[in-house]
mmCIF file of C-alpha atoms in Angstrom:
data_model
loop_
_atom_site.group_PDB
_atom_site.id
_atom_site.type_symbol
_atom_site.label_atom_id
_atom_site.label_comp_id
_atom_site.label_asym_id
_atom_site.label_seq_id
_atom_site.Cartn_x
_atom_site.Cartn_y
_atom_site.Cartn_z
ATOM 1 C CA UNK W 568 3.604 -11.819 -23.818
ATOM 2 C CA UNK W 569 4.240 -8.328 -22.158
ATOM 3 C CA UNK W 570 5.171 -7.234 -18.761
ATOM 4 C CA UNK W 571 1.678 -6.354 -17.575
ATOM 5 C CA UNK W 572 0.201 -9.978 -18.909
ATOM 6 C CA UNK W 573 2.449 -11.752 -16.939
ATOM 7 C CA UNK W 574 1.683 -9.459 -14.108
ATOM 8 C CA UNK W 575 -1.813 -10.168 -14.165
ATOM 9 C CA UNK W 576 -1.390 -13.574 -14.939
ATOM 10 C CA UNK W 577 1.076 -13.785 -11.522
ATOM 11 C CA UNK W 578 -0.895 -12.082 -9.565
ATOM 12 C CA UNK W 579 -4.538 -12.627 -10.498
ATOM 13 C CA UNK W 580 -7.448 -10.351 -10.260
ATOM 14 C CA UNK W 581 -9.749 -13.237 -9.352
ATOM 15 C CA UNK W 582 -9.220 -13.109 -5.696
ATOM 16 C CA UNK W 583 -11.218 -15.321 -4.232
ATOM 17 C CA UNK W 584 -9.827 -18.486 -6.621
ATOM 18 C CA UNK W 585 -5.886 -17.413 -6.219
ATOM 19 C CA UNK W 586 -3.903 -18.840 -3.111
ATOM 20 C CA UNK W 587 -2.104 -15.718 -2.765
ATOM 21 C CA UNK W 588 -5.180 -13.995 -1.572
ATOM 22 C CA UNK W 589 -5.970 -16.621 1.577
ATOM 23 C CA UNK W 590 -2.464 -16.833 1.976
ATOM 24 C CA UNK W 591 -2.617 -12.805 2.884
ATOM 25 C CA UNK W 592 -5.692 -13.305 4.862
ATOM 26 C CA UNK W 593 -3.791 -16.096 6.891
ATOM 27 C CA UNK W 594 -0.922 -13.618 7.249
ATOM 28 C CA UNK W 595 -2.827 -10.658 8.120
ATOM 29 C CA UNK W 596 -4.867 -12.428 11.168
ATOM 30 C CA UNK W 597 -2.450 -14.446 12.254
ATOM 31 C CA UNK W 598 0.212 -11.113 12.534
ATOM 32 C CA UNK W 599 -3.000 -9.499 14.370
ATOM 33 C CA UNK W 600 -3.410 -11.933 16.914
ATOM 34 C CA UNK W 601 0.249 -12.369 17.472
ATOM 35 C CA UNK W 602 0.757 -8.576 18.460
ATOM 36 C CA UNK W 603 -1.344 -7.555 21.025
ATOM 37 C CA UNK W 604 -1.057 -3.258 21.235
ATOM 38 C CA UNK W 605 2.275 -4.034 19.096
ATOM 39 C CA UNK W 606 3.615 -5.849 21.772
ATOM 40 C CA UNK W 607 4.225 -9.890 21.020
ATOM 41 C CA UNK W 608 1.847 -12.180 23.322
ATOM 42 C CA UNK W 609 4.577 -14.348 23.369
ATOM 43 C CA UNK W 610 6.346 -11.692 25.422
ATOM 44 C CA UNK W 611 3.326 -11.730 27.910
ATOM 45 C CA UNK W 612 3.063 -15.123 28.344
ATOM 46 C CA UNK W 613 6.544 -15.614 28.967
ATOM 47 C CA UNK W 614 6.730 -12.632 31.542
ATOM 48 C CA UNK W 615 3.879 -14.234 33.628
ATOM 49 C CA UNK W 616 5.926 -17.584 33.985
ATOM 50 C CA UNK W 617 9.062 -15.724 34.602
ATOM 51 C CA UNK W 618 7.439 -12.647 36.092
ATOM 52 C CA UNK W 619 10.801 -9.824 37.640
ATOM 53 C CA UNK W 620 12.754 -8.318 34.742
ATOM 54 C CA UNK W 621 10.316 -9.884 32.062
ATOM 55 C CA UNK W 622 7.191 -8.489 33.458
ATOM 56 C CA UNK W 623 8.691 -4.892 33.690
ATOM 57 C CA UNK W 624 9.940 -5.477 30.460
ATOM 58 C CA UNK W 625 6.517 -6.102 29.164
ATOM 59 C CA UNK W 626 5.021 -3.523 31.248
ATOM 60 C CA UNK W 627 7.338 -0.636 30.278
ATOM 61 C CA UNK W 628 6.666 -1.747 26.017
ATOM 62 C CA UNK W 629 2.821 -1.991 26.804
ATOM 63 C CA UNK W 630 3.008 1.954 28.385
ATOM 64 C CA UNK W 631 5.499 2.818 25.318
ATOM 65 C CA UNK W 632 2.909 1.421 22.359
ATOM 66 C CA UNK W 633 -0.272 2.757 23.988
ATOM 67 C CA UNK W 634 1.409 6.376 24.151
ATOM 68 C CA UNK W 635 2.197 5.665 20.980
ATOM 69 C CA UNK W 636 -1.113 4.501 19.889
ATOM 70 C CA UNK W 637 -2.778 7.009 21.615
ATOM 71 C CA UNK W 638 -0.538 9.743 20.378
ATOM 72 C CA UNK W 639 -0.845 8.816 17.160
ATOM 73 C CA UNK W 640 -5.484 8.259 17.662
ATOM 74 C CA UNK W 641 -5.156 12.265 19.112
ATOM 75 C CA UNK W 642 -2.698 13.698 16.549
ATOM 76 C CA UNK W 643 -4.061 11.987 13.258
ATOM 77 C CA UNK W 644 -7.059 10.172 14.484
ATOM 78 C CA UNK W 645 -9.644 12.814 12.353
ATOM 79 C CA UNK W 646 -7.711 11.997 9.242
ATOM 80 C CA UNK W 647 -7.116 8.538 9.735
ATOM 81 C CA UNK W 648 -10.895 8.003 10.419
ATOM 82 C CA UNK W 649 -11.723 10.256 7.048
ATOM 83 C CA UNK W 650 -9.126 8.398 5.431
ATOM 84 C CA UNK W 651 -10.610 4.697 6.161
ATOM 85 C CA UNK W 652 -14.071 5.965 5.947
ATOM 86 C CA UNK W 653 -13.476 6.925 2.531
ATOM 87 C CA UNK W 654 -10.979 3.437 1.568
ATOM 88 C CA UNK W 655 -14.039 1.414 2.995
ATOM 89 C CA UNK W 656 -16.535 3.575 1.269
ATOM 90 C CA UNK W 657 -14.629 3.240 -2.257
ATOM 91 C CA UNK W 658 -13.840 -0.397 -1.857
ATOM 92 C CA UNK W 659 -17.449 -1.773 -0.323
ATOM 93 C CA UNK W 660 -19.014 0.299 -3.418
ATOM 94 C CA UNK W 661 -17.058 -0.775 -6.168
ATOM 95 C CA UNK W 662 -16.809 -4.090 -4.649
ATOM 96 C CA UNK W 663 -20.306 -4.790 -4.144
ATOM 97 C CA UNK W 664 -22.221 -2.621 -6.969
ATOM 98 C CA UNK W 665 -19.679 -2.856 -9.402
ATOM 99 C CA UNK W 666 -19.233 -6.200 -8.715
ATOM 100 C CA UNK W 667 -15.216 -5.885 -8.928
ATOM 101 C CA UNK W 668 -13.652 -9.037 -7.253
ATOM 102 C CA UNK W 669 -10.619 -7.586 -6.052
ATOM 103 C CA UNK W 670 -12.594 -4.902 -4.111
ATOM 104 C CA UNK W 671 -14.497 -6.835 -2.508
ATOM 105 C CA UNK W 672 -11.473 -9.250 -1.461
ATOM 106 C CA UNK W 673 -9.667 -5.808 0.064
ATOM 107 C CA UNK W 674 -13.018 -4.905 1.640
ATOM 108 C CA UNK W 675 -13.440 -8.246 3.613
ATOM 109 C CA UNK W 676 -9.485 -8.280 4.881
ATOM 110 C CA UNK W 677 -10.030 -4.010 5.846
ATOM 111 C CA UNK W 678 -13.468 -3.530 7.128
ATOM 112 C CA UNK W 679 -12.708 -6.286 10.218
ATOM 113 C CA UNK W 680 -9.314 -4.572 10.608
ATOM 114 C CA UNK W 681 -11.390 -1.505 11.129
ATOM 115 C CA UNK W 682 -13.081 -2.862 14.791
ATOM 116 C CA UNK W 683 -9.241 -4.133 15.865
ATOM 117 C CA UNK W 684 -8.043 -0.903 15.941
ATOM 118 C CA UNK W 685 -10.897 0.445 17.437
ATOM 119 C CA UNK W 686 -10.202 -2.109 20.285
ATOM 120 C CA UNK W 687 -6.871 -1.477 20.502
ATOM 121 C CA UNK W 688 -7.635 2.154 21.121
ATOM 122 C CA UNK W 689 -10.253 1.650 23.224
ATOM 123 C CA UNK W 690 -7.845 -0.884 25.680
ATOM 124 C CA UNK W 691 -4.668 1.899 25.162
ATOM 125 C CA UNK W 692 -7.063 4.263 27.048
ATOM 126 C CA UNK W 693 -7.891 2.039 29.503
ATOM 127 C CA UNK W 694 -4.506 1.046 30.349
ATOM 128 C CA UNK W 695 -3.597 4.419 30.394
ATOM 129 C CA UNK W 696 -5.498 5.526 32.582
ATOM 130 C CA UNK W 697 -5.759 3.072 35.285
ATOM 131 C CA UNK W 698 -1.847 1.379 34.709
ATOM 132 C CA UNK W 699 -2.614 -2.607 35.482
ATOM 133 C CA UNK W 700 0.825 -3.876 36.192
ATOM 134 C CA UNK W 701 1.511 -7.805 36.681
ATOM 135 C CA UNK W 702 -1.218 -10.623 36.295
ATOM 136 C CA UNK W 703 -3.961 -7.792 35.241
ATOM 137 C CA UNK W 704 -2.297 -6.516 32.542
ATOM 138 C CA UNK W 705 -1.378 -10.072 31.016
ATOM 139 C CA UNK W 706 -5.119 -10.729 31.216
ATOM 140 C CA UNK W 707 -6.138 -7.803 29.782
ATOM 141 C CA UNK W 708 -4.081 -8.438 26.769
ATOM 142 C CA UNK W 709 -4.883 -11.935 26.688
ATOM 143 C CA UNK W 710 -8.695 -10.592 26.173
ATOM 144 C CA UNK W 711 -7.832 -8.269 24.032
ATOM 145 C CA UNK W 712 -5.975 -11.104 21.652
ATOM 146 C CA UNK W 713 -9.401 -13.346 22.356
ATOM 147 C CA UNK W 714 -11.501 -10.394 20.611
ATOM 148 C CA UNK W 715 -9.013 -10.493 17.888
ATOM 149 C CA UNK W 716 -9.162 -13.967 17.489
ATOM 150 C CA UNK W 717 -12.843 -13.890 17.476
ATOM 151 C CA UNK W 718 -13.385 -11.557 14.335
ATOM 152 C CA UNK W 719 -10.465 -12.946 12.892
ATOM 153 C CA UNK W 720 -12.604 -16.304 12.869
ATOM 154 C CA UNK W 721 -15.721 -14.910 11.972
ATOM 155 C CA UNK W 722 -13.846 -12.786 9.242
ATOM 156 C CA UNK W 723 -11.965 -15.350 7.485
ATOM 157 C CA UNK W 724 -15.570 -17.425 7.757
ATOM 158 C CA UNK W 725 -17.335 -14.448 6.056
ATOM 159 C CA UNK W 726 -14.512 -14.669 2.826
ATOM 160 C CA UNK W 727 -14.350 -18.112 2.405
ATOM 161 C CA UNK W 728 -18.069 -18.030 2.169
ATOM 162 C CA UNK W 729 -18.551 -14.904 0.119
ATOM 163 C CA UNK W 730 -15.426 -16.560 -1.906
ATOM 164 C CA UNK W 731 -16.746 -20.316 -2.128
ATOM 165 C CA UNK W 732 -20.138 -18.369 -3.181
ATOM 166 C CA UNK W 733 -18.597 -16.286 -5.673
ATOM 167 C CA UNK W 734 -16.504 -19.079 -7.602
ATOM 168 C CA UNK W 735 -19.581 -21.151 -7.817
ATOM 169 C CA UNK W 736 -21.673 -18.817 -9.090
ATOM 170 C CA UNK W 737 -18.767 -16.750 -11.748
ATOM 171 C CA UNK W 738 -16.638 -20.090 -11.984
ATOM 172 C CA UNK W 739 -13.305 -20.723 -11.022
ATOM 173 C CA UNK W 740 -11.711 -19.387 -14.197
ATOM 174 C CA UNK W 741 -13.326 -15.868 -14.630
ATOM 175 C CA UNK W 742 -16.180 -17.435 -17.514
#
């Protein structure tokens, strides 16, 4: 057997049968609903029980990520946008037309990643420009993890059906 036969056979092309694929999916919504603007909502919780040092803490790493995140939207946000546009694009097509598995396995864990980040621009803005401090700032990121929560769900709905449909109709095995 060669190198890129056991490859394969390790990491299989048939997405929607192989654990490693929902295991990813579990990973990549769970990570996105843990980290809130890059900042843990553990943190937030914690510094609206505890509220002094903890909620200036949280307040001072919620200013530093959205100036990052902004920074980042106004320096590279053209590109990025072209970039994703075109990853989507490429993925959604040859996933979908070409009927290639593993496309359209990428394309259902990207395209919802897509509306996060547009959220999490959206709310770096926002908290820019009108600086919530305390209370309002905890429940603006406990919203903001809600809406990622919520297409999480109706994401990971979307690929197990599109997955259940797709092994019933191909087969579990590819035949």
């Amino acid at each position: 057997m060669d190198f890129y036969s056991t490859i394969f056979e390790v990491i299989d092309m048939r997405s929607f049968s192989n654990l490693w694929y929902w295991i990813a999916l579990a990973v990549l919504w769970s990570t996105a609903s843990h980290f809130v603007l890059g900042v843990p909502f553990d943190l937030a919780l914690k510094a609206r029980r505890q509220g002094g040092q903890r909620m200036a803490d949280l307040e001072d790493l919620v200013r530093i990520n959205c100036a990052r995140l902004l920074s980042i939207a106004e320096v590279s946000g053209l590109m990025l946008t072209a970039f994703a546009g075109a990853a989507i694009t490429i993925l959604g097509f040859t996933g979908f037309v070409y009927d290639m598995e593993f496309s359209q396995a990428l394309f259902l864990m990207a395209f919802p990643m897509i509306f996060v980040g547009l959220l999490n621009i959206r709310l770096a803005r926002r908290i820019a420009a009108d600086r919530p401090r305390g209370e309002h700032l905890v429940s603006l990121l406990r919203r903001q993890r809600f809406y990622v929560q919520l297409i999480g769900m109706m994401s990971i709905f979307a690929a197990a059906m599109w997955g259940m449909y797709q092994n019933i109709v191909i087969g579990p095995l590819g035949g």
